[in-house]
Short mmCIF file of C-alpha atoms in Angstrom, two decimals:
data_model
loop_
_atom_site.label_atom_id
_atom_site.label_comp_id
_atom_site.label_asym_id
_atom_site.label_seq_id
_atom_site.Cartn_x
_atom_site.Cartn_y
_atom_site.Cartn_z
CA MET W 21 48.15 112.54 61.29
CA LYS W 22 48.32 110.23 64.16
CA PHE W 23 50.92 108.62 65.94
CA SER W 24 50.22 105.17 65.32
CA ARG W 25 51.03 103.73 68.20
CA GLN W 26 52.36 100.35 69.79
CA THR W 27 48.94 98.61 71.08
CA THR W 28 48.61 95.26 73.95
CA LEU W 29 45.31 93.69 75.55
CA ARG W 30 42.79 95.50 77.89
CA SER W 31 42.61 92.39 79.92
CA GLN W 32 43.64 89.02 79.70
CA ALA W 33 41.39 86.12 77.56
CA THR W 34 41.46 81.82 78.29
CA VAL W 35 40.56 79.60 75.34
CA THR W 36 40.97 75.54 76.42
CA GLY W 37 41.88 72.59 73.65
CA VAL W 38 44.17 70.08 72.68
CA GLY W 39 47.62 70.11 71.34
CA VAL W 40 47.03 68.62 67.81
CA HIS W 41 50.31 67.07 68.08
CA SER W 42 50.65 66.21 71.41
CA GLY W 43 46.53 65.01 71.99
CA LEU W 44 47.15 66.60 75.40
CA PRO W 45 45.00 69.14 77.23
CA VAL W 46 45.92 72.52 77.38
CA SER W 47 44.69 75.87 78.44
CA LEU W 48 46.07 79.11 77.03
CA THR W 49 45.61 82.46 78.77
CA LEU W 50 46.42 85.91 76.17
CA GLY W 51 46.95 88.94 78.40
CA PRO W 52 48.75 92.65 78.53
CA ALA W 53 52.46 93.30 78.19
CA PRO W 54 54.62 96.45 78.59
CA VAL W 55 55.40 98.83 75.43
CA ASP W 56 58.58 97.11 73.18
CA ALA W 57 57.79 93.75 75.48
CA GLY W 58 56.35 92.27 71.74
CA PHE W 59 55.31 89.07 72.57
CA ILE W 60 56.33 86.14 75.23
CA PHE W 61 55.06 82.65 75.62
CA VAL W 62 55.43 81.94 79.75
CA ARG W 63 55.29 78.00 79.97
CA THR W 64 53.50 76.92 83.02
CA GLY W 65 52.59 73.81 84.32
CA LEU W 66 56.01 72.95 85.09
CA ASP W 67 57.31 71.04 88.03
CA GLU W 68 60.07 73.99 88.38
CA ALA W 69 59.37 77.64 88.05
CA ASP W 70 57.34 78.70 85.10
CA ARG W 71 59.63 79.63 81.87
CA GLU W 72 59.64 82.69 79.44
CA VAL W 73 60.55 82.05 76.26
CA PRO W 74 60.62 85.55 73.57
CA ALA W 75 58.63 84.80 70.47
CA VAL W 76 61.52 86.06 68.47
CA ALA W 77 63.08 83.89 65.45
CA GLU W 78 65.89 82.76 67.70
CA SER W 79 63.90 80.89 69.69
CA VAL W 80 62.55 78.53 67.52
CA ILE W 81 64.25 74.94 67.78
CA ALA W 82 61.89 73.23 65.42
CA THR W 83 59.67 73.41 62.48
CA ASP W 84 58.70 69.67 61.25
CA LEU W 85 54.65 69.83 60.81
CA ALA W 86 54.64 72.88 64.02
CA THR W 87 56.78 75.59 64.75
CA VAL W 88 58.29 74.62 68.03
CA LEU W 89 59.85 77.74 70.64
CA GLY W 90 62.52 76.60 73.26
CA ASP W 91 65.67 78.01 75.16
CA ARG W 92 68.96 75.49 76.16
CA GLU W 93 67.01 73.49 78.25
CA GLY W 94 64.67 72.46 75.26
CA PRO W 95 61.20 72.75 73.52
CA LEU W 96 58.73 74.70 75.41
CA VAL W 97 56.09 75.87 73.47
CA SER W 98 55.40 74.08 70.49
CA THR W 99 52.85 74.76 67.59
CA ALA W 100 52.92 78.87 68.26
CA GLU W 101 51.82 80.19 64.50
CA HIS W 102 48.44 80.58 64.87
CA VAL W 103 48.12 82.18 68.36
CA LEU W 104 50.96 84.55 66.63
CA ALA W 105 48.80 84.95 63.61
CA ALA W 106 45.81 86.22 65.11
CA LEU W 107 47.73 88.12 68.02
CA ARG W 108 50.06 90.25 64.58
CA GLY W 109 46.40 90.17 62.59
CA MET W 110 44.68 91.26 64.90
CA GLY W 111 47.23 94.71 65.29
CA VAL W 112 48.31 93.53 68.73
CA ASP W 113 51.94 94.64 69.56
CA ASN W 114 52.63 93.46 72.77
CA ALA W 115 51.18 90.55 74.81
CA ILE W 116 51.61 87.63 77.41
CA ILE W 117 50.86 84.29 76.27
CA GLU W 118 50.18 81.57 78.91
CA VAL W 119 50.36 78.30 78.29
CA ASP W 120 50.18 75.13 80.51
CA GLY W 121 51.11 73.18 78.44
CA PRO W 122 53.34 72.13 75.99
CA GLU W 123 51.38 72.65 72.89
CA VAL W 124 48.68 75.55 72.08
CA PRO W 125 45.55 74.05 71.49
CA ILE W 126 44.42 73.52 68.14
CA MET W 127 40.92 74.63 68.86
CA ASP W 128 39.33 74.32 65.57
CA GLY W 129 42.31 74.28 63.66
CA SER W 130 42.39 77.92 62.57
CA ALA W 131 43.49 80.86 64.42
CA ALA W 132 39.31 82.00 64.96
CA ALA W 133 39.30 81.15 68.76
CA PHE W 134 42.21 83.48 69.10
CA VAL W 135 40.89 86.46 67.41
CA ALA W 136 37.84 85.69 69.44
CA ALA W 137 39.84 85.99 72.82
CA ILE W 138 41.55 88.93 71.98
CA ASP W 139 37.82 90.50 71.10
CA GLN W 140 37.05 89.37 74.26
CA ALA W 141 40.42 90.80 75.99
CA GLY W 142 39.91 94.13 74.09
CA ILE W 143 42.93 96.17 72.35
CA VAL W 144 44.27 99.21 73.55
CA THR W 145 47.02 101.86 72.24
CA GLN W 146 50.08 102.55 74.11
CA SER W 147 52.32 105.42 74.36
CA ALA W 148 55.51 104.46 72.63
CA PRO W 149 55.16 104.72 68.74
CA ARG W 150 54.82 100.96 66.75
CA ARG W 151 57.95 100.36 64.91
CA TYR W 152 58.39 98.38 61.80
CA ILE W 153 61.18 96.25 60.19
CA GLN W 154 60.92 97.73 56.61
CA ILE W 155 62.48 95.31 53.97
CA LEU W 156 64.86 96.99 51.62
CA LYS W 157 66.05 94.29 48.99
CA PRO W 158 64.83 90.91 48.09
CA VAL W 159 66.11 88.51 50.51
CA GLN W 160 65.34 84.60 48.97
CA VAL W 161 65.56 81.08 49.70
CA ALA W 162 65.20 77.65 47.81
CA ILE W 163 64.76 74.17 50.08
CA GLY W 164 64.52 71.78 47.28
CA ASP W 165 61.39 73.16 45.16
CA SER W 166 60.12 75.54 47.73
CA PHE W 167 60.87 78.93 47.20
CA GLY W 168 60.68 81.82 50.18
CA GLU W 169 61.13 85.06 48.78
CA LEU W 170 61.05 88.18 51.04
CA ARG W 171 60.90 92.08 48.88
CA PRO W 172 60.05 95.48 49.80
CA HIS W 173 56.50 96.35 49.17
CA ALA W 174 54.95 99.59 49.39
CA GLY W 175 51.75 99.10 50.94
CA GLY W 176 52.07 97.58 54.30
CA PHE W 177 52.70 93.66 54.88
CA ARG W 178 51.22 91.21 51.85
CA VAL W 179 51.78 87.55 51.71
CA GLU W 180 51.33 85.51 48.32
CA VAL W 181 50.94 81.67 48.72
CA GLU W 182 51.39 79.31 46.31
CA ILE W 183 50.55 75.12 47.20
CA ASP W 184 51.10 72.37 44.29
CA PHE W 185 50.20 69.10 46.03
CA ALA W 186 50.13 65.45 43.55
CA ASN W 187 46.59 64.92 45.72
CA PRO W 188 43.69 65.75 42.91
CA MET W 189 41.99 67.27 45.48
CA LEU W 190 44.06 69.81 46.39
CA GLY W 191 46.43 70.40 42.95
CA ARG W 192 47.67 73.85 42.85
CA GLN W 193 46.60 76.69 44.64
CA ASN W 194 47.10 80.65 44.73
CA TYR W 195 46.08 83.12 47.25
CA SER W 196 47.44 86.17 48.54
CA LEU W 197 46.24 88.72 51.14
CA ASP W 198 47.40 92.36 51.53
CA LEU W 199 47.17 92.21 55.31
CA ASN W 200 45.18 94.44 58.25
CA PRO W 201 42.72 93.29 60.79
CA GLU W 202 39.77 93.26 58.76
CA SER W 203 41.49 91.40 56.14
CA PHE W 204 43.20 88.70 58.67
CA ARG W 205 39.04 88.57 60.14
CA ARG W 206 37.69 88.09 56.98
CA GLU W 207 39.84 86.35 54.26
CA ILE W 208 42.15 83.75 56.62
CA SER W 209 41.42 83.41 60.63
CA ARG W 210 39.05 80.77 59.85
CA ALA W 211 40.99 78.53 57.27
CA ARG W 212 42.22 75.21 59.10
CA THR W 213 45.04 73.08 59.21
CA PHE W 214 44.95 70.04 56.60
CA GLY W 215 45.93 66.71 56.07
CA PHE W 216 45.92 63.28 53.93
CA MET W 217 44.47 60.47 55.14
CA ASN W 218 46.98 58.08 53.78
CA GLU W 219 49.76 59.92 55.72
CA VAL W 220 47.50 59.22 59.51
CA ALA W 221 50.19 56.11 60.57
CA ARG W 222 52.78 57.62 59.98
CA LEU W 223 52.70 60.59 61.62
CA TRP W 224 51.21 58.56 64.69
CA SER W 225 54.15 56.72 64.45
CA ALA W 226 56.32 59.84 64.73
CA GLY W 227 54.65 61.27 67.37
CA PHE W 228 52.33 63.72 65.49
CA ALA W 229 48.61 64.55 65.23
CA LEU W 230 47.75 62.47 68.15
CA GLY W 231 45.02 65.35 69.19
CA ALA W 232 43.83 65.04 65.26
CA SER W 233 40.38 64.79 64.48
CA PHE W 234 37.85 66.14 61.67
CA GLU W 235 36.66 68.79 64.55
CA ASN W 236 40.66 70.51 64.27
CA SER W 237 41.60 69.45 60.24
CA VAL W 238 40.74 69.39 57.02
CA VAL W 239 41.28 66.10 55.77
CA PHE W 240 41.14 64.30 52.47
CA ASP W 241 41.80 60.78 51.16
CA GLU W 242 42.52 60.38 47.26
CA THR W 243 39.56 61.10 45.74
CA ARG W 244 37.38 63.52 48.12
CA LEU W 245 37.23 65.59 51.56
CA LEU W 246 36.43 63.49 54.36
CA ASN W 247 34.65 66.64 56.63
CA THR W 248 30.95 66.61 56.12
CA GLU W 249 30.26 69.96 56.45
CA GLY W 250 33.17 71.14 53.59
CA LEU W 251 35.02 73.24 53.42
CA ARG W 252 34.88 77.40 54.60
CA PHE W 253 36.07 78.84 51.07
CA SER W 254 37.20 76.56 47.96
CA ASP W 255 41.23 78.01 48.88
CA GLU W 256 40.95 77.08 52.20
CA CYS W 257 44.26 75.34 52.17
CA ALA W 258 46.33 77.39 50.46
CA ARG W 259 44.72 80.32 53.12
CA HIS W 260 45.81 78.60 55.84
CA LYS W 261 49.26 78.32 54.61
CA ALA W 262 48.87 82.40 54.27
CA LEU W 263 48.13 82.06 58.53
CA ASP W 264 50.93 79.86 58.97
CA ALA W 265 53.32 82.39 57.02
CA ILE W 266 52.16 85.27 59.19
CA GLY W 267 52.23 83.12 62.08
CA ASP W 268 55.68 82.54 61.53
CA LEU W 269 56.93 85.68 60.27
CA THR W 270 55.75 87.25 63.51
CA LEU W 271 58.77 85.54 65.08
CA ALA W 272 61.13 88.68 63.20
CA GLY W 273 59.73 90.61 66.72
CA LEU W 274 58.47 93.34 64.93
CA PRO W 275 55.69 93.87 61.69
CA LEU W 276 57.35 93.46 59.03
CA LEU W 277 56.44 96.27 55.85
CA GLY W 278 57.26 94.42 52.71
CA ALA W 279 55.69 91.23 50.96
CA TYR W 280 56.52 87.58 51.02
CA ARG W 281 56.09 84.87 48.49
CA SER W 282 56.28 81.44 49.14
CA VAL W 283 55.80 78.44 46.36
CA ARG W 284 55.39 74.89 48.05
CA GLY W 285 56.46 76.03 51.61
CA GLY W 286 56.16 75.56 55.36
CA HIS W 287 57.42 76.38 58.30
CA LYS W 288 60.57 75.58 57.61
CA LEU W 289 60.74 77.59 54.71
CA ASN W 290 59.46 80.33 56.43
CA HIS W 291 61.58 80.56 59.28
CA ALA W 292 64.66 80.03 56.90
CA VAL W 293 63.61 82.85 55.06
CA LEU W 294 63.22 84.90 58.01
CA THR W 295 66.63 83.83 59.08
CA ALA W 296 68.18 84.66 56.32
CA LEU W 297 66.39 88.59 56.30
CA LEU W 298 67.69 89.20 59.76
CA ALA W 299 70.63 88.04 58.98
CA ASP W 300 71.55 90.43 56.48
CA ARG W 301 71.89 93.57 57.86
CA SER W 302 71.73 95.39 54.72
CA ALA W 303 68.60 94.02 53.61
CA TRP W 304 66.04 95.78 56.32
CA ARG W 305 65.97 98.80 59.18
CA VAL W 306 63.54 99.88 61.93
CA VAL W 307 61.44 102.98 61.65
CA ASP W 308 58.45 104.28 63.67
CA ALA W 309 55.16 105.10 62.22
CA GLU W 310 55.47 108.88 62.45
CA PRO W 311 53.78 111.96 61.48
CA ALA W 312 54.94 113.27 57.81
CA ARG W 313 55.19 116.74 58.89
CA ARG W 314 58.72 115.93 61.10
CA PRO W 315 62.28 115.90 59.30
CA ARG W 316 63.58 112.71 58.23
CA SER W 317 66.52 112.15 60.31
CA HIS W 318 69.07 109.68 60.06
CA VAL W 319 68.91 106.32 58.75
CA GLU W 320 71.58 103.57 60.40
CA ALA W 321 70.45 100.19 57.93
CA GLY W 322 69.50 96.97 60.26
CA ALA W 323 69.07 98.77 63.90
CA GLY W 324 68.21 102.06 65.43
CA MET W 325 64.89 103.95 64.47
CA VAL W 326 64.10 106.08 61.93
CA GLY W 327 62.23 109.78 62.89
CA GLY W 328 59.68 110.92 59.98
CA MET W 329 59.11 107.39 58.21
CA ILE W 330 55.70 107.23 57.64
CA ALA W 331 54.51 103.48 57.80
CA PRO W 332 50.92 102.26 56.78
CA ALA W 333 48.51 101.95 59.96
CA TYR W 334 48.95 97.85 60.90
CA GLY W 335 46.79 97.61 63.43
CA PRO W 336 43.23 99.81 64.82
CA ASP W 337 44.10 102.90 66.01
CA VAL W 338 41.78 102.45 69.12
CA SER W 339 41.80 103.57 72.79
#
């Protein structure tokens, strides 16, 4: 059995578009990063020097309609979830993400453009074994009528989403996915963000959705879908919620070994469940993907690494 090693990008790849909330043009470049770097956003185009922010839960400063990362000086990058979902879903462990505006470009509302950028850059393996956060016991959070749970799961990472909207065009939908690069690419990477026409004026007045359009959002009114091209999947909205959850949970800093269930959730719930998990040091441990022939070594819950633990392959075994 081979080691499951960390991966990064072979070269750089750039996408350009507009921010769905800011409406401003923005360019994003994905590039290689060293072992154990994780995902690091570099905010360029500032009057002062470039600023870096790691893609970890502690960097989240807002979750209203998008996940916003920042530091003590304020917000740096909004709508981080789609590019993070693409990197995690395609099996990348370490990458630099340069953004020259306040928001990741929305592209077509899905993660497809970021998957294409990853394909263009290429994925290469690195010298160190991949590390995971293995969930040891259930962690649950309820916010109003929303419910989220991370629980142990033997088969890698699984996401289970239920949405329930009063709008009759959506109603209740359920979707689940066992995550690997093939399933991410095929099943959810093309699922677009969505919204409702009767909320547009309120969002605009609050400074949101200034760049939203039928080219980057699925839009419903009370009786019909307004996008003339139709849906990409009959349950596209539930699939997009799964995409968002994968991106938000990428802020754990390492890929998760466990299952996530979200009921009527969103960015706020995803972040709350992840924060609750990381705060409970008995609920998780860090493990290496190593050959089965190696003996088990000492395990310290919530910290360190575990020799001899067999973690399912999370991403492509490329070289």
